[in-house]
PDB file of C-alpha atoms and ligand atoms in Angstrom:
ATOM      1  CA  MET A   1     206.988  89.128-229.824  1.00  0.00           C
ATOM      2  CA  PHE A   2     209.546  86.370-229.321  1.00  0.00           C
ATOM      3  CA  ASP A   3     209.765  87.356-225.653  1.00  0.00           C
ATOM      4  CA  THR A   4     210.799  83.957-224.379  1.00  0.00           C
ATOM      5  CA  LEU A   5     213.587  83.552-226.893  1.00  0.00           C
ATOM      6  CA  SER A   6     214.714  87.094-226.378  1.00  0.00           C
ATOM      7  CA  ASP A   7     214.871  86.685-222.589  1.00  0.00           C
ATOM      8  CA  ARG A   8     216.750  83.402-222.860  1.00  0.00           C
ATOM      9  CA  LEU A   9     219.338  84.642-225.312  1.00  0.00           C
ATOM     10  CA  THR A  10     220.009  87.841-223.440  1.00  0.00           C
ATOM     11  CA  SER A  11     220.479  85.990-220.171  1.00  0.00           C
ATOM     12  CA  VAL A  12     222.809  83.410-221.772  1.00  0.00           C
ATOM     13  CA  LEU A  13     224.910  86.155-223.277  1.00  0.00           C
ATOM     14  CA  LYS A  14     224.870  88.156-220.054  1.00  0.00           C
ATOM     15  CA  ASN A  15     226.626  85.252-218.319  1.00  0.00           C
ATOM     16  CA  LEU A  16     229.683  85.913-220.458  1.00  0.00           C
ATOM     17  CA  ARG A  17     230.056  89.466-219.268  1.00  0.00           C
ATOM     18  CA  GLY A  18     233.147  90.224-217.256  1.00  0.00           C
ATOM     19  CA  LYS A  19     235.108  87.269-218.589  1.00  0.00           C
ATOM     20  CA  GLY A  20     238.599  88.385-219.620  1.00  0.00           C
ATOM     21  CA  ARG A  21     238.928  85.699-222.246  1.00  0.00           C
ATOM     22  CA  LEU A  22     236.683  82.910-223.424  1.00  0.00           C
ATOM     23  CA  SER A  23     237.906  79.335-223.410  1.00  0.00           C
ATOM     24  CA  ASP A  24     236.581  76.790-225.894  1.00  0.00           C
ATOM     25  CA  ALA A  25     234.670  75.301-222.955  1.00  0.00           C
ATOM     26  CA  ASP A  26     232.969  78.666-222.311  1.00  0.00           C
ATOM     27  CA  ILE A  27     231.958  78.864-225.965  1.00  0.00           C
ATOM     28  CA  ASP A  28     230.684  75.284-225.987  1.00  0.00           C
ATOM     29  CA  ALA A  29     228.625  75.920-222.854  1.00  0.00           C
ATOM     30  CA  THR A  30     227.175  79.105-224.336  1.00  0.00           C
ATOM     31  CA  CYS A  31     226.320  77.324-227.571  1.00  0.00           C
ATOM     32  CA  ARG A  32     224.570  74.564-225.636  1.00  0.00           C
ATOM     33  CA  GLU A  33     222.406  77.166-223.923  1.00  0.00           C
ATOM     34  CA  ILE A  34     221.658  78.948-227.188  1.00  0.00           C
ATOM     35  CA  ARG A  35     220.744  75.608-228.755  1.00  0.00           C
ATOM     36  CA  ILE A  36     218.236  74.888-225.987  1.00  0.00           C
ATOM     37  CA  ALA A  37     216.773  78.377-226.284  1.00  0.00           C
ATOM     38  CA  LEU A  38     216.289  77.936-230.044  1.00  0.00           C
ATOM     39  CA  LEU A  39     214.761  74.481-229.691  1.00  0.00           C
ATOM     40  CA  GLU A  40     212.379  75.776-227.037  1.00  0.00           C
ATOM     41  CA  ALA A  41     211.485  78.589-229.423  1.00  0.00           C
ATOM     42  CA  ASP A  42     210.427  75.828-231.846  1.00  0.00           C
ATOM     43  CA  VAL A  43     213.091  76.587-234.424  1.00  0.00           C
ATOM     44  CA  ALA A  44     213.508  73.698-236.898  1.00  0.00           C
ATOM     45  CA  LEU A  45     216.384  71.364-236.034  1.00  0.00           C
ATOM     46  CA  PRO A  46     218.447  71.786-239.245  1.00  0.00           C
ATOM     47  CA  VAL A  47     218.299  75.540-238.725  1.00  0.00           C
ATOM     48  CA  VAL A  48     219.419  75.226-235.096  1.00  0.00           C
ATOM     49  CA  ARG A  49     222.306  72.996-236.141  1.00  0.00           C
ATOM     50  CA  ALA A  50     223.500  75.322-238.878  1.00  0.00           C
ATOM     51  CA  PHE A  51     223.192  78.326-236.585  1.00  0.00           C
ATOM     52  CA  ILE A  52     225.129  76.777-233.697  1.00  0.00           C
ATOM     53  CA  ALA A  53     227.854  75.463-236.005  1.00  0.00           C
ATOM     54  CA  GLN A  54     228.396  78.978-237.361  1.00  0.00           C
ATOM     55  CA  ILE A  55     228.508  80.580-233.918  1.00  0.00           C
ATOM     56  CA  LYS A  56     230.942  78.002-232.623  1.00  0.00           C
ATOM     57  CA  GLU A  57     233.270  78.274-235.575  1.00  0.00           C
ATOM     58  CA  ARG A  58     233.292  82.050-235.587  1.00  0.00           C
ATOM     59  CA  ALA A  59     233.551  82.479-231.798  1.00  0.00           C
ATOM     60  CA  LYS A  60     236.442  80.048-231.506  1.00  0.00           C
ATOM     61  CA  GLY A  61     238.242  81.572-234.469  1.00  0.00           C
ATOM     62  CA  ALA A  62     237.655  85.177-233.397  1.00  0.00           C
ATOM     63  CA  GLU A  63     240.738  87.358-233.211  1.00  0.00           C
ATOM     64  CA  VAL A  64     241.293  89.219-229.951  1.00  0.00           C
ATOM     65  CA  SER A  65     239.658  92.544-230.579  1.00  0.00           C
ATOM     66  CA  GLN A  66     240.807  95.927-229.340  1.00  0.00           C
ATOM     67  CA  ALA A  67     237.365  97.431-229.582  1.00  0.00           C
ATOM     68  CA  LEU A  68     235.203  94.659-228.139  1.00  0.00           C
ATOM     69  CA  ASN A  69     235.605  92.488-225.068  1.00  0.00           C
ATOM     70  CA  PRO A  70     235.021  88.719-225.532  1.00  0.00           C
ATOM     71  CA  ALA A  71     231.392  88.857-224.418  1.00  0.00           C
ATOM     72  CA  GLN A  72     230.645  91.716-226.816  1.00  0.00           C
ATOM     73  CA  GLN A  73     232.329  89.780-229.588  1.00  0.00           C
ATOM     74  CA  VAL A  74     230.056  86.779-229.045  1.00  0.00           C
ATOM     75  CA  VAL A  75     226.991  89.047-228.931  1.00  0.00           C
ATOM     76  CA  LYS A  76     228.095  90.566-232.235  1.00  0.00           C
ATOM     77  CA  ILE A  77     228.528  87.131-233.798  1.00  0.00           C
ATOM     78  CA  VAL A  78     225.113  85.947-232.566  1.00  0.00           C
ATOM     79  CA  ASP A  79     223.543  89.154-233.853  1.00  0.00           C
ATOM     80  CA  GLU A  80     225.132  88.762-237.299  1.00  0.00           C
ATOM     81  CA  GLU A  81     224.129  85.117-237.529  1.00  0.00           C
ATOM     82  CA  LEU A  82     220.557  85.976-236.513  1.00  0.00           C
ATOM     83  CA  VAL A  83     220.433  88.592-239.269  1.00  0.00           C
ATOM     84  CA  ASP A  84     221.739  85.995-241.681  1.00  0.00           C
ATOM     85  CA  ILE A  85     219.230  83.326-240.707  1.00  0.00           C
ATOM     86  CA  LEU A  86     216.433  85.892-241.027  1.00  0.00           C
ATOM     87  CA  GLY A  87     217.508  86.613-244.591  1.00  0.00           C
ATOM     88  CA  GLY A  88     220.408  89.080-244.453  1.00  0.00           C
ATOM     89  CA  GLN A  89     219.386  92.178-246.334  1.00  0.00           C
ATOM     90  CA  THR A  90     215.896  93.637-246.515  1.00  0.00           C
ATOM     91  CA  ARG A  91     214.307  92.326-249.681  1.00  0.00           C
ATOM     92  CA  ARG A  92     212.159  94.756-251.656  1.00  0.00           C
ATOM     93  CA  LEU A  93     209.050  93.784-253.580  1.00  0.00           C
ATOM     94  CA  ASN A  94     209.872  92.747-257.117  1.00  0.00           C
ATOM     95  CA  LEU A  95     207.948  94.846-259.619  1.00  0.00           C
ATOM     96  CA  ALA A  96     207.618  94.517-263.384  1.00  0.00           C
ATOM     97  CA  LYS A  97     209.327  96.963-265.731  1.00  0.00           C
ATOM     98  CA  ASN A  98     206.049  97.299-267.590  1.00  0.00           C
ATOM     99  CA  PRO A  99     203.029  97.638-265.307  1.00  0.00           C
ATOM    100  CA  PRO A 100     200.850  96.123-264.146  1.00  0.00           C
ATOM    101  CA  SER A 101     202.980  94.046-261.791  1.00  0.00           C
ATOM    102  CA  VAL A 102     201.233  90.966-260.502  1.00  0.00           C
ATOM    103  CA  VAL A 103     201.556  89.795-256.899  1.00  0.00           C
ATOM    104  CA  LEU A 104     199.939  86.476-256.041  1.00  0.00           C
ATOM    105  CA  LEU A 105     199.112  85.647-252.424  1.00  0.00           C
ATOM    106  CA  ALA A 106     198.999  81.989-251.453  1.00  0.00           C
ATOM    107  CA  GLY A 107     198.722  80.137-248.168  1.00  0.00           C
ATOM    108  CA  LEU A 108     196.465  78.084-245.932  1.00  0.00           C
ATOM    109  CA  GLN A 109     192.992  79.210-244.970  1.00  0.00           C
ATOM    110  CA  GLY A 110     193.156  81.385-241.887  1.00  0.00           C
ATOM    111  CA  ALA A 111     196.789  82.308-242.455  1.00  0.00           C
ATOM    112  CA  GLY A 112     195.687  85.901-242.873  1.00  0.00           C
ATOM    113  CA  LYS A 113     195.834  86.276-246.668  1.00  0.00           C
ATOM    114  CA  THR A 114     192.768  88.454-247.104  1.00  0.00           C
ATOM    115  CA  THR A 115     193.730  90.710-244.215  1.00  0.00           C
ATOM    116  CA  LEU A 116     197.235  90.881-245.622  1.00  0.00           C
ATOM    117  CA  ALA A 117     195.920  91.749-249.079  1.00  0.00           C
ATOM    118  CA  GLY A 118     194.263  94.831-247.568  1.00  0.00           C
ATOM    119  CA  LYS A 119     197.371  95.769-245.589  1.00  0.00           C
ATOM    120  CA  LEU A 120     199.625  95.416-248.587  1.00  0.00           C
ATOM    121  CA  ALA A 121     197.189  97.377-250.765  1.00  0.00           C
ATOM    122  CA  LYS A 122     197.087 100.208-248.248  1.00  0.00           C
ATOM    123  CA  TRP A 123     200.854 100.219-247.864  1.00  0.00           C
ATOM    124  CA  LEU A 124     201.384 100.249-251.634  1.00  0.00           C
ATOM    125  CA  ARG A 125     198.941 103.114-251.996  1.00  0.00           C
ATOM    126  CA  GLY A 126     200.968 105.008-249.405  1.00  0.00           C
ATOM    127  CA  GLN A 127     204.033 104.390-251.574  1.00  0.00           C
ATOM    128  CA  GLY A 128     202.322 106.108-254.502  1.00  0.00           C
ATOM    129  CA  HIS A 129     201.108 102.971-256.297  1.00  0.00           C
ATOM    130  CA  THR A 130     197.630 102.377-257.667  1.00  0.00           C
ATOM    131  CA  PRO A 131     196.881  98.765-256.694  1.00  0.00           C
ATOM    132  CA  LEU A 132     193.895  96.660-257.668  1.00  0.00           C
ATOM    133  CA  LEU A 133     192.762  93.875-255.332  1.00  0.00           C
ATOM    134  CA  VAL A 134     191.498  90.721-257.005  1.00  0.00           C
ATOM    135  CA  ALA A 135     189.152  88.256-255.334  1.00  0.00           C
ATOM    136  CA  CYS A 136     190.146  84.780-256.472  1.00  0.00           C
ATOM    137  CA  ASP A 137     189.109  83.079-253.259  1.00  0.00           C
ATOM    138  CA  LEU A 138     185.737  81.922-254.504  1.00  0.00           C
ATOM    139  CA  GLN A 139     185.598  78.934-252.177  1.00  0.00           C
ATOM    140  CA  ARG A 140     185.082  80.435-248.767  1.00  0.00           C
ATOM    141  CA  PRO A 141     181.526  81.852-248.698  1.00  0.00           C
ATOM    142  CA  ASN A 142     182.442  85.252-247.284  1.00  0.00           C
ATOM    143  CA  ALA A 143     185.865  85.704-248.803  1.00  0.00           C
ATOM    144  CA  VAL A 144     184.817  88.086-251.608  1.00  0.00           C
ATOM    145  CA  THR A 145     182.797  90.269-249.246  1.00  0.00           C
ATOM    146  CA  GLN A 146     185.651  90.222-246.735  1.00  0.00           C
ATOM    147  CA  LEU A 147     188.066  91.418-249.404  1.00  0.00           C
ATOM    148  CA  GLN A 148     185.614  94.133-250.436  1.00  0.00           C
ATOM    149  CA  VAL A 149     185.385  95.345-246.839  1.00  0.00           C
ATOM    150  CA  VAL A 150     189.156  95.317-246.496  1.00  0.00           C
ATOM    151  CA  GLY A 151     189.538  97.050-249.879  1.00  0.00           C
ATOM    152  CA  GLU A 152     187.147  99.782-248.869  1.00  0.00           C
ATOM    153  CA  ARG A 153     189.086 100.382-245.657  1.00  0.00           C
ATOM    154  CA  ALA A 154     192.330 100.493-247.609  1.00  0.00           C
ATOM    155  CA  GLY A 155     190.810 102.793-250.236  1.00  0.00           C
ATOM    156  CA  VAL A 156     191.653 100.281-252.960  1.00  0.00           C
ATOM    157  CA  PRO A 157     189.139  98.917-255.507  1.00  0.00           C
ATOM    158  CA  VAL A 158     188.383  95.202-255.672  1.00  0.00           C
ATOM    159  CA  PHE A 159     187.944  93.207-258.853  1.00  0.00           C
ATOM    160  CA  ALA A 160     185.518  90.333-258.230  1.00  0.00           C
ATOM    161  CA  PRO A 161     183.137  88.188-260.264  1.00  0.00           C
ATOM    162  CA  GLU A 162     179.760  89.840-260.866  1.00  0.00           C
ATOM    163  CA  PRO A 163     177.217  88.671-258.287  1.00  0.00           C
ATOM    164  CA  GLY A 164     174.554  86.434-259.764  1.00  0.00           C
ATOM    165  CA  ASN A 165     176.849  84.892-262.356  1.00  0.00           C
ATOM    166  CA  GLY A 166     177.430  81.778-260.298  1.00  0.00           C
ATOM    167  CA  VAL A 167     180.601  81.257-258.300  1.00  0.00           C
ATOM    168  CA  GLY A 168     182.897  81.942-261.214  1.00  0.00           C
ATOM    169  CA  ASN A 169     186.208  80.457-262.094  1.00  0.00           C
ATOM    170  CA  PRO A 170     189.152  81.933-260.187  1.00  0.00           C
ATOM    171  CA  VAL A 171     191.505  81.463-263.140  1.00  0.00           C
ATOM    172  CA  ASP A 172     189.183  83.486-265.402  1.00  0.00           C
ATOM    173  CA  VAL A 173     188.777  86.155-262.736  1.00  0.00           C
ATOM    174  CA  ALA A 174     192.556  86.431-262.390  1.00  0.00           C
ATOM    175  CA  ARG A 175     193.004  86.693-266.153  1.00  0.00           C
ATOM    176  CA  GLN A 176     190.258  89.305-266.529  1.00  0.00           C
ATOM    177  CA  SER A 177     191.702  91.333-263.675  1.00  0.00           C
ATOM    178  CA  ILE A 178     194.885  91.957-265.663  1.00  0.00           C
ATOM    179  CA  VAL A 179     192.843  93.324-268.579  1.00  0.00           C
ATOM    180  CA  GLU A 180     190.921  95.492-266.126  1.00  0.00           C
ATOM    181  CA  ALA A 181     194.140  96.743-264.493  1.00  0.00           C
ATOM    182  CA  GLU A 182     195.537  97.733-267.889  1.00  0.00           C
ATOM    183  CA  ARG A 183     192.278  99.418-268.848  1.00  0.00           C
ATOM    184  CA  SER A 184     191.950 101.422-265.631  1.00  0.00           C
ATOM    185  CA  GLN A 185     195.690 101.969-265.158  1.00  0.00           C
ATOM    186  CA  HIS A 186     196.400 100.115-261.963  1.00  0.00           C
ATOM    187  CA  ASP A 187     200.109  99.497-261.657  1.00  0.00           C
ATOM    188  CA  ILE A 188     199.948  96.531-259.256  1.00  0.00           C
ATOM    189  CA  VAL A 189     197.478  93.654-259.193  1.00  0.00           C
ATOM    190  CA  LEU A 190     197.164  91.851-255.853  1.00  0.00           C
ATOM    191  CA  VAL A 191     195.550  88.458-256.267  1.00  0.00           C
ATOM    192  CA  ASP A 192     193.997  86.836-253.187  1.00  0.00           C
ATOM    193  CA  THR A 193     193.670  83.083-253.704  1.00  0.00           C
ATOM    194  CA  ALA A 194     191.689  80.420-251.871  1.00  0.00           C
ATOM    195  CA  GLY A 195     193.233  78.517-248.996  1.00  0.00           C
ATOM    196  CA  ARG A 196     192.332  75.209-247.417  1.00  0.00           C
ATOM    197  CA  LEU A 197     192.573  74.120-243.821  1.00  0.00           C
ATOM    198  CA  GLY A 198     195.397  71.778-244.752  1.00  0.00           C
ATOM    199  CA  VAL A 199     197.634  71.250-247.720  1.00  0.00           C
ATOM    200  CA  ASP A 200     195.785  69.400-250.486  1.00  0.00           C
ATOM    201  CA  GLU A 201     196.272  68.768-254.164  1.00  0.00           C
ATOM    202  CA  GLU A 202     193.230  70.681-255.334  1.00  0.00           C
ATOM    203  CA  LEU A 203     194.431  73.792-253.510  1.00  0.00           C
ATOM    204  CA  MET A 204     197.869  73.536-255.062  1.00  0.00           C
ATOM    205  CA  ARG A 205     196.473  72.915-258.521  1.00  0.00           C
ATOM    206  CA  GLN A 206     194.175  75.925-258.365  1.00  0.00           C
ATOM    207  CA  ALA A 207     196.938  78.224-257.150  1.00  0.00           C
ATOM    208  CA  ALA A 208     199.263  76.857-259.838  1.00  0.00           C
ATOM    209  CA  ASP A 209     196.589  77.395-262.535  1.00  0.00           C
ATOM    210  CA  ILE A 210     196.140  81.000-261.436  1.00  0.00           C
ATOM    211  CA  ARG A 211     199.916  81.410-261.418  1.00  0.00           C
ATOM    212  CA  ASP A 212     200.164  80.118-264.975  1.00  0.00           C
ATOM    213  CA  ALA A 213     197.337  82.389-266.124  1.00  0.00           C
ATOM    214  CA  VAL A 214     198.787  85.645-264.754  1.00  0.00           C
ATOM    215  CA  ASP A 215     202.557  85.050-264.721  1.00  0.00           C
ATOM    216  CA  PRO A 216     203.195  86.818-261.394  1.00  0.00           C
ATOM    217  CA  ASP A 217     206.229  88.996-260.691  1.00  0.00           C
ATOM    218  CA  GLU A 218     206.031  87.894-257.085  1.00  0.00           C
ATOM    219  CA  ILE A 219     204.346  84.944-255.382  1.00  0.00           C
ATOM    220  CA  LEU A 220     204.061  85.588-251.677  1.00  0.00           C
ATOM    221  CA  PHE A 221     203.493  82.674-249.347  1.00  0.00           C
ATOM    222  CA  VAL A 222     201.473  83.944-246.390  1.00  0.00           C
ATOM    223  CA  LEU A 223     202.385  82.127-243.213  1.00  0.00           C
ATOM    224  CA  ASP A 224     200.808  82.235-239.768  1.00  0.00           C
ATOM    225  CA  ALA A 225     203.830  82.581-237.465  1.00  0.00           C
ATOM    226  CA  MET A 226     201.893  81.149-234.522  1.00  0.00           C
ATOM    227  CA  VAL A 227     202.019  77.616-235.930  1.00  0.00           C
ATOM    228  CA  GLY A 228     205.729  77.392-235.093  1.00  0.00           C
ATOM    229  CA  GLN A 229     207.888  74.940-236.955  1.00  0.00           C
ATOM    230  CA  ASP A 230     204.846  73.131-238.402  1.00  0.00           C
ATOM    231  CA  ALA A 231     205.051  76.077-240.734  1.00  0.00           C
ATOM    232  CA  VAL A 232     208.080  74.450-242.250  1.00  0.00           C
ATOM    233  CA  ASN A 233     206.057  71.519-243.623  1.00  0.00           C
ATOM    234  CA  THR A 234     203.387  73.787-245.070  1.00  0.00           C
ATOM    235  CA  ALA A 235     206.025  76.048-246.598  1.00  0.00           C
ATOM    236  CA  GLU A 236     207.748  73.073-248.208  1.00  0.00           C
ATOM    237  CA  ALA A 237     204.438  71.834-249.638  1.00  0.00           C
ATOM    238  CA  PHE A 238     203.711  75.256-251.164  1.00  0.00           C
ATOM    239  CA  ARG A 239     207.227  75.555-252.470  1.00  0.00           C
ATOM    240  CA  ASP A 240     206.892  72.227-254.253  1.00  0.00           C
ATOM    241  CA  GLY A 241     203.254  72.658-255.317  1.00  0.00           C
ATOM    242  CA  VAL A 242     203.101  76.287-256.413  1.00  0.00           C
ATOM    243  CA  GLY A 243     206.518  77.754-255.817  1.00  0.00           C
ATOM    244  CA  PHE A 244     206.962  81.158-254.203  1.00  0.00           C
ATOM    245  CA  THR A 245     209.410  84.014-254.344  1.00  0.00           C
ATOM    246  CA  GLY A 246     208.904  85.442-250.887  1.00  0.00           C
ATOM    247  CA  VAL A 247     207.227  84.961-247.513  1.00  0.00           C
ATOM    248  CA  VAL A 248     204.928  87.153-245.459  1.00  0.00           C
ATOM    249  CA  LEU A 249     204.734  86.335-241.767  1.00  0.00           C
ATOM    250  CA  THR A 250     201.406  87.067-240.118  1.00  0.00           C
ATOM    251  CA  LYS A 251     200.264  87.102-236.480  1.00  0.00           C
ATOM    252  CA  LEU A 252     203.701  87.915-235.151  1.00  0.00           C
ATOM    253  CA  ASP A 253     201.853  89.730-232.363  1.00  0.00           C
ATOM    254  CA  GLY A 254     200.716  86.342-231.032  1.00  0.00           C
ATOM    255  CA  ASP A 255     204.008  84.554-231.530  1.00  0.00           C
ATOM    256  CA  ALA A 256     205.999  84.458-228.315  1.00  0.00           C
ATOM    257  CA  ARG A 257     208.445  81.878-229.609  1.00  0.00           C
ATOM    258  CA  GLY A 258     209.703  82.803-233.060  1.00  0.00           C
ATOM    259  CA  GLY A 259     210.188  79.301-234.493  1.00  0.00           C
ATOM    260  CA  ALA A 260     208.513  79.971-237.852  1.00  0.00           C
ATOM    261  CA  ALA A 261     210.221  83.314-238.345  1.00  0.00           C
ATOM    262  CA  LEU A 262     213.644  81.865-237.652  1.00  0.00           C
ATOM    263  CA  SER A 263     213.137  78.701-239.692  1.00  0.00           C
ATOM    264  CA  VAL A 264     211.314  79.645-242.858  1.00  0.00           C
ATOM    265  CA  ARG A 265     214.061  81.466-244.718  1.00  0.00           C
ATOM    266  CA  HIS A 266     216.652  78.782-244.124  1.00  0.00           C
ATOM    267  CA  VAL A 267     214.293  75.917-244.931  1.00  0.00           C
ATOM    268  CA  THR A 268     212.716  77.360-248.089  1.00  0.00           C
ATOM    269  CA  GLY A 269     215.578  79.538-249.332  1.00  0.00           C
ATOM    270  CA  GLN A 270     213.114  82.382-249.892  1.00  0.00           C
ATOM    271  CA  PRO A 271     213.231  85.727-248.089  1.00  0.00           C
ATOM    272  CA  ILE A 272     210.658  87.212-245.712  1.00  0.00           C
ATOM    273  CA  LEU A 273     209.383  90.442-247.283  1.00  0.00           C
ATOM    274  CA  PHE A 274     206.705  91.663-244.908  1.00  0.00           C
ATOM    275  CA  ALA A 275     205.454  91.084-241.400  1.00  0.00           C
ATOM    276  CA  SER A 276     201.970  91.464-240.048  1.00  0.00           C
ATOM    277  CA  ASN A 277     201.442  91.961-236.344  1.00  0.00           C
ATOM    278  CA  GLY A 278     197.808  92.624-235.599  1.00  0.00           C
ATOM    279  CA  GLU A 279     194.321  92.694-237.049  1.00  0.00           C
ATOM    280  CA  LYS A 280     194.274  96.362-238.040  1.00  0.00           C
ATOM    281  CA  LEU A 281     195.381  97.495-241.502  1.00  0.00           C
ATOM    282  CA  GLU A 282     198.227  99.504-240.003  1.00  0.00           C
ATOM    283  CA  ASP A 283     199.680  96.468-238.216  1.00  0.00           C
ATOM    284  CA  PHE A 284     202.053  95.725-241.042  1.00  0.00           C
ATOM    285  CA  ASP A 285     205.590  96.534-242.062  1.00  0.00           C
ATOM    286  CA  VAL A 286     208.446  95.684-244.335  1.00  0.00           C
ATOM    287  CA  PHE A 287     210.510  92.920-242.748  1.00  0.00           C
ATOM    288  CA  HIS A 288     214.013  94.047-241.822  1.00  0.00           C
ATOM    289  CA  PRO A 289     216.224  91.112-240.719  1.00  0.00           C
ATOM    290  CA  ASP A 290     218.657  93.418-238.887  1.00  0.00           C
ATOM    291  CA  ARG A 291     215.956  95.151-236.881  1.00  0.00           C
ATOM    292  CA  MET A 292     214.343  91.835-235.996  1.00  0.00           C
ATOM    293  CA  ALA A 293     217.684  90.451-234.800  1.00  0.00           C
ATOM    294  CA  SER A 294     218.262  93.541-232.641  1.00  0.00           C
ATOM    295  CA  ARG A 295     214.821  93.140-231.136  1.00  0.00           C
ATOM    296  CA  ILE A 296     215.486  89.508-230.308  1.00  0.00           C
ATOM    297  CA  LEU A 297     218.772  90.383-228.614  1.00  0.00           C
ATOM    298  CA  GLY A 298     217.025  93.124-226.647  1.00  0.00           C
TER     299      GLY A 298
HETATM  300  P1  GDP B   1     192.711  83.958-244.898  1.00  0.00           P
HETATM  301  O1  GDP B   1     191.764  82.805-244.732  1.00  0.00           O
HETATM  302  O2  GDP B   1     194.106  83.489-245.139  1.00  0.00           O
HETATM  303  O3  GDP B   1     192.266  84.959-245.911  1.00  0.00           O
HETATM  304  O4  GDP B   1     192.786  84.684-243.467  1.00  0.00           O
HETATM  305  P2  GDP B   1     192.082  86.027-242.933  1.00  0.00           P
HETATM  306  O5  GDP B   1     192.694  87.217-243.552  1.00  0.00           O
HETATM  307  O6  GDP B   1     190.603  85.878-243.038  1.00  0.00           O
HETATM  308  O7  GDP B   1     192.541  86.006-241.405  1.00  0.00           O
HETATM  309  C1  GDP B   1     192.141  84.990-240.498  1.00  0.00           C
HETATM  310  C2  GDP B   1     191.998  85.592-239.094  1.00  0.00           C
HETATM  311  O8  GDP B   1     193.285  86.018-238.631  1.00  0.00           O
HETATM  312  C3  GDP B   1     191.125  86.826-239.043  1.00  0.00           C
HETATM  313  O9  GDP B   1     190.360  86.776-237.862  1.00  0.00           O
HETATM  314  C4  GDP B   1     192.113  87.999-238.993  1.00  0.00           C
HETATM  315  O10 GDP B   1     191.585  89.116-238.334  1.00  0.00           O
HETATM  316  C5  GDP B   1     193.242  87.379-238.221  1.00  0.00           C
HETATM  317  N1  GDP B   1     194.550  87.996-238.532  1.00  0.00           N
HETATM  318  C6  GDP B   1     195.114  88.207-239.745  1.00  0.00           C
HETATM  319  N2  GDP B   1     196.353  88.741-239.634  1.00  0.00           N
HETATM  320  C7  GDP B   1     196.582  88.885-238.294  1.00  0.00           C
HETATM  321  C8  GDP B   1     197.703  89.362-237.506  1.00  0.00           C
HETATM  322  O11 GDP B   1     198.763  89.777-238.015  1.00  0.00           O
HETATM  323  N3  GDP B   1     197.559  89.315-236.155  1.00  0.00           N
HETATM  324  C9  GDP B   1     196.437  88.836-235.554  1.00  0.00           C
HETATM  325  N4  GDP B   1     196.400  88.829-234.225  1.00  0.00           N
HETATM  326  N5  GDP B   1     195.379  88.373-236.253  1.00  0.00           N
HETATM  327  C10 GDP B   1     195.444  88.394-237.593  1.00  0.00           C
END
């Protein structure tokens, strides 16, 4: 994960080791290298600019420290700024005071929503919750069955339209699922919605209609990290079309560069809550900005 970026940053910072004091020219040169590393990692340009400006300002203004040598000081600043760009503090899932809480999953087709729904359901069950999965992706032929398979693996029931009643209307299914959750005492409803291959109006409208019908406590935008900074455009379209309160990054296992992960928080203003890094249900965790930054800096 993010190996290229990680290697580049560690080698740039290693070059500072042994220097008794850092001149402004040293800091400028280091920032130039960091800038290239970030751009090669496919981090969005406004994010790179903001990041470099912060590093420069802080490194040049840093007091001489008793505890840290100049190189260590720069590493500390880069680490803190990475944590910041990744969202600062770990953000917990927002739950309703009166259950059931409703979590809506939105994103492009293939982003990993259905897989993520199963992972999140399993994780929530492990936390002592009693989730209900809801199949509102009625577009993709196999989506309901796929969610049922995932639900079975996660040990979590799936609410889906009755077979034989036609395709069904996802907004009705979402609405009915809340009644069902109240009836059978599920404390969290996880709604899987339909995606499209690209952003389109119909997709946004359907997701927005479901949102209006169930008044979610959390709308999670599921984002395939492998698409790099293209992710930024998709994220902006979902932010404007549906709105979301948090991001889940998927396929981090296949993302050597890190551009989406490092850009999405800054660009959308919304935090990353979870990360998915494989096809198995266990390949999932809460996203901790500080741990991710430490991993990147090796
Ligand atoms: P959806 O269309 O958004 O519901 O996407 P799916 O959940 O069907 O996932 C699309 C494909 O991505 C499937 O083949 C999944 O197995 C795969 N996938 C999902 N999450 C991950 C992940 O974190 N890592 C990897 N390597 N593959 C994933």
